[in-house]
Amino acid sequence: QVQVVESGGGSVQAGGSLRLSCAMSGYTDRVNCMGWFRQVPGKERERVATLYTDIPVTIAYYANSVKERFTISQDNARKTVYLQMNSLKPEDTAMYYCAAATRALEWKCSQGFDADFGYWGQGTQVTVSS
């Protein structure tokens, strides 16, 4: 089992920045794909960014809507994954979820289908005001 806990959400004005953190525990050595997703009420959950690891290679993938603004990364111990969000827009307002997948194929991690992620956090709210 893998446990996932997000933190770092909050309220910010448009143009501001936030950094979300995702702490993993449990059988983390089996995790090779981490993802950040977001969801607003009444809409489907969407992939924001995913990170595929095949030591020593790490590859990041982003939704078009956040490219050049958001950065996904992980610490050296691969126990915490971050989402640095810059130039935030009101349309970035959502509940943000962190998820982990074990033994994932790279192409699946790049696509970020949420059905492929077996472990999810409770979410952290991000609100961007105009």
Short mmCIF file of C-alpha atoms in Angstrom, two decimals:
data_model
loop_
_atom_site.label_atom_id
_atom_site.label_comp_id
_atom_site.label_asym_id
_atom_site.label_seq_id
_atom_site.Cartn_x
_atom_site.Cartn_y
_atom_site.Cartn_z
CA GLN A 1 0.00 0.00 0.00
CA VAL A 2 1.03 3.58 -0.63
CA GLN A 3 -0.31 6.54 1.30
CA VAL A 4 -0.46 9.96 -0.32
CA VAL A 5 -1.03 13.28 1.45
CA GLU A 6 -1.21 16.67 -0.26
CA SER A 7 -0.52 20.06 1.25
CA GLY A 8 0.17 23.62 0.17
CA GLY A 9 -3.12 24.75 -1.29
CA GLY A 10 -4.61 28.13 -0.56
CA SER A 11 -5.88 31.36 -2.02
CA VAL A 12 -3.83 33.64 -4.25
CA GLN A 13 -4.42 36.47 -6.67
CA ALA A 14 -4.05 36.01 -10.39
CA GLY A 15 -0.40 36.10 -11.41
CA GLY A 16 0.73 34.69 -8.09
CA SER A 17 2.41 31.41 -7.23
CA LEU A 18 1.81 28.40 -5.02
CA ARG A 19 3.71 25.21 -4.42
CA LEU A 20 1.86 22.01 -3.66
CA SER A 21 3.54 19.09 -1.91
CA CYS A 22 2.65 15.43 -1.97
CA ALA A 23 4.17 13.22 0.70
CA MET A 24 4.23 9.48 0.07
CA SER A 25 4.67 6.67 2.57
CA GLY A 26 4.41 2.91 2.52
CA TYR A 27 5.74 0.84 -0.39
CA THR A 28 7.05 3.87 -2.25
CA ASP A 29 9.86 1.95 -3.97
CA ARG A 30 7.23 0.47 -6.26
CA VAL A 31 5.95 3.87 -7.35
CA ASN A 32 7.30 4.95 -10.74
CA CYS A 33 4.63 7.40 -11.84
CA MET A 34 3.28 10.34 -9.86
CA GLY A 35 0.62 12.72 -10.98
CA TRP A 36 -1.21 15.90 -10.11
CA PHE A 37 -4.82 16.17 -11.14
CA ARG A 38 -7.50 18.79 -10.56
CA GLN A 39 -11.25 18.91 -10.50
CA VAL A 40 -13.91 21.60 -10.26
CA PRO A 41 -17.50 20.83 -9.27
CA GLY A 42 -19.55 19.55 -12.17
CA LYS A 43 -16.54 18.73 -14.34
CA GLU A 44 -14.41 15.67 -14.86
CA ARG A 45 -11.08 15.39 -13.13
CA GLU A 46 -8.26 16.39 -15.46
CA ARG A 47 -4.56 15.61 -15.53
CA VAL A 48 -2.30 18.54 -14.74
CA ALA A 49 1.14 16.94 -14.76
CA THR A 50 2.74 13.52 -14.39
CA LEU A 51 6.24 12.41 -13.59
CA TYR A 52 7.64 9.10 -14.80
CA THR A 53 10.73 7.64 -13.14
CA ASP A 54 12.96 4.90 -14.51
CA ILE A 55 16.12 5.47 -12.52
CA PRO A 56 18.16 7.47 -13.37
CA VAL A 57 15.75 8.98 -15.90
CA THR A 58 12.84 11.18 -14.85
CA ILE A 59 10.42 12.57 -17.43
CA ALA A 60 7.70 15.16 -16.84
CA TYR A 61 4.52 15.54 -18.84
CA TYR A 62 2.11 18.48 -18.72
CA ALA A 63 -1.37 19.39 -19.82
CA ASN A 64 -1.26 22.10 -22.50
CA SER A 65 -3.14 24.49 -20.22
CA VAL A 66 -0.31 24.56 -17.66
CA LYS A 67 2.82 24.19 -19.80
CA GLU A 68 5.43 26.88 -19.15
CA ARG A 69 3.64 27.81 -15.90
CA PHE A 70 3.68 24.67 -13.74
CA THR A 71 6.59 22.39 -12.86
CA ILE A 72 6.37 18.92 -11.35
CA SER A 73 9.39 17.60 -9.49
CA GLN A 74 10.38 15.20 -6.74
CA ASP A 75 12.92 15.14 -3.97
CA ASN A 76 16.02 12.94 -4.12
CA ALA A 77 14.49 10.30 -1.90
CA ARG A 78 11.45 10.15 -4.21
CA LYS A 79 9.20 10.46 -1.18
CA THR A 80 7.77 13.90 -1.95
CA VAL A 81 6.47 15.27 -5.22
CA TYR A 82 5.96 18.97 -5.79
CA LEU A 83 3.89 21.06 -8.13
CA GLN A 84 5.23 24.58 -8.52
CA MET A 85 2.49 26.75 -9.96
CA ASN A 86 3.42 30.17 -11.35
CA SER A 87 1.42 32.82 -13.20
CA LEU A 88 -1.77 31.42 -11.76
CA LYS A 89 -5.05 32.19 -13.46
CA PRO A 90 -8.62 32.12 -12.13
CA GLU A 91 -9.27 29.09 -14.32
CA ASP A 92 -6.66 27.19 -12.30
CA THR A 93 -9.07 27.25 -9.35
CA ALA A 94 -9.83 23.65 -8.42
CA MET A 95 -9.30 20.87 -5.93
CA TYR A 96 -5.88 19.46 -6.65
CA TYR A 97 -5.17 15.78 -6.11
CA CYS A 98 -1.92 13.87 -5.98
CA ALA A 99 -1.85 10.27 -7.16
CA ALA A 100 0.66 7.45 -7.42
CA ALA A 101 0.96 4.50 -9.75
CA THR A 102 3.17 1.45 -9.36
CA ARG A 103 4.92 -0.40 -12.19
CA ALA A 104 3.37 1.98 -14.72
CA LEU A 105 4.31 1.97 -18.37
CA GLU A 106 5.86 5.22 -19.54
CA TRP A 107 3.27 5.83 -22.24
CA LYS A 108 0.48 5.35 -19.71
CA CYS A 109 2.14 7.73 -17.27
CA SER A 110 2.52 10.31 -20.03
CA GLN A 111 -1.21 10.14 -20.76
CA GLY A 112 -2.22 10.41 -17.13
CA PHE A 113 -5.45 8.45 -17.22
CA ASP A 114 -6.65 8.59 -13.65
CA ALA A 115 -7.86 4.99 -13.80
CA ASP A 116 -4.20 3.92 -13.96
CA PHE A 117 -3.40 5.51 -10.59
CA GLY A 118 -4.16 3.29 -7.64
CA TYR A 119 -3.36 5.63 -4.78
CA TRP A 120 -4.92 9.05 -4.23
CA GLY A 121 -4.75 11.78 -1.67
CA GLN A 122 -7.68 13.69 -0.23
CA GLY A 123 -6.99 16.82 -2.23
CA THR A 124 -6.00 20.39 -1.49
CA GLN A 125 -7.98 23.42 -2.63
CA VAL A 126 -6.42 26.09 -4.81
CA THR A 127 -8.36 29.31 -5.35
CA VAL A 128 -7.15 32.03 -7.70
CA SER A 129 -8.96 35.35 -7.62
CA SER A 130 -8.94 37.89 -10.42
#
